[in-house]
Amino acid sequence: MRIASFNINGVRARMPRLLEWLEERRPTVACLQEIKCQDADFPAHEFEKIGYRAIWHGQKGFNGVAILADGSEPFEIQRGLGGDPEDEQSRYIEAEVGGVRVCNLYLPNGNPQPGPKFDYKLAWMRRLRARMAELRAAEVPAVVLGDFNVIPEDKDTFSVRAMASDALTQPETRDAYFRILNDGWTDAIDTLNPRGGVWTYWDFQAGAWQRDQGFRIDHLLLSPECADRLVAAGVDKAYRGREKASDHAPVWVELRD
DNA sequence: ATGGCTTTAAAATAAAGA
């Protein structure tokens, strides 16, 4: 099975491009972030017409996540990340699909740093680590994927200097990410591309796409039960160059059945 | 150059993104 993640940056604005990608690439599971719509406005019917069933967790104006599955309805396990009853942002949804636990997240950006948004990001990462520890303890095959808003290492950005004061590269951000990995998770794209230089995001501004000035912030983390089944992982880079594209490209992992 | 684009919300600007 192939499990994909795509920060779509406004699901309604991207529908033609998104349907195109689903039909051309036909992922078994497609996780979306930044759907930027309320629950009532999610275009579930458009996905059903091409054979995908969906669950989603929307929010007015920004954030919002969804899980699409080819030919079956994802079995919802959890919506929203635990650990903070005050947190009302729609950034997490978890489901069972084809015997795999699929955990789709849109991690807070955290800029500007320092400040309350950065504090929220770091707190969110601690809460995520707690949820992922539960999944590890249960020993279920799990893929935790999405827009992490983390540039893990210097090799994951076109310019270390340009990103030096950005929340995505701060030592605290990276520490939190590697604390999670060291609990026993495998970063699929990094494992298959250890030298780096793989981008998943290119800014809309300053000709970043044309200059190939991007970075890697969309990640697919595999539990040991899934890491044993890793066949391939990659970025559908060409979709970033199409008309009315998102600023992210889709990322995917292929698991042996 | 806290710029440079783009979407959403809502009616002209403002917030958010990374």
PDB file of N, CA and C in Angstrom, chain A residues 60 89 103 115 182 203 256:
ATOM      1  N   LYS A  60     -12.627  27.052  10.515  1.00  0.00           N
ATOM      2  CA  LYS A  60     -12.869  28.217   9.670  1.00  0.00           C
ATOM      3  C   LYS A  60     -11.565  28.937   9.332  1.00  0.00           C
ATOM      4  N   GLN A  89      -7.417  24.174  17.948  1.00  0.00           N
ATOM      5  CA  GLN A  89      -6.987  24.187  16.550  1.00  0.00           C
ATOM      6  C   GLN A  89      -7.049  22.779  15.952  1.00  0.00           C
ATOM      7  N   CYS A 103      -1.825   8.410  11.221  1.00  0.00           N
ATOM      8  CA  CYS A 103      -1.927   9.578  12.098  1.00  0.00           C
ATOM      9  C   CYS A 103      -1.491  10.816  11.309  1.00  0.00           C
ATOM     10  N   GLY A 115       8.429  33.482  21.219  1.00  0.00           N
ATOM     11  CA  GLY A 115       7.106  34.067  21.415  1.00  0.00           C
ATOM     12  C   GLY A 115       6.082  32.999  21.693  1.00  0.00           C
ATOM     13  N   ASN A 182      14.000   9.073  18.277  1.00  0.00           N
ATOM     14  CA  ASN A 182      14.784   8.175  19.131  1.00  0.00           C
ATOM     15  C   ASN A 182      13.919   7.266  19.993  1.00  0.00           C
ATOM     16  N   ASP A 203       8.678  28.146  -1.223  1.00  0.00           N
ATOM     17  CA  ASP A 203       7.898  29.359  -0.951  1.00  0.00           C
ATOM     18  C   ASP A 203       7.281  29.912  -2.231  1.00  0.00           C
ATOM     19  N   ARG A 256       5.232  -2.806   1.994  1.00  0.00           N
ATOM     20  CA  ARG A 256       4.963  -4.178   1.557  1.00  0.00           C
ATOM     21  C   ARG A 256       3.693  -4.682   2.244  1.00  0.00           C
TER      22      ARG A 256
END
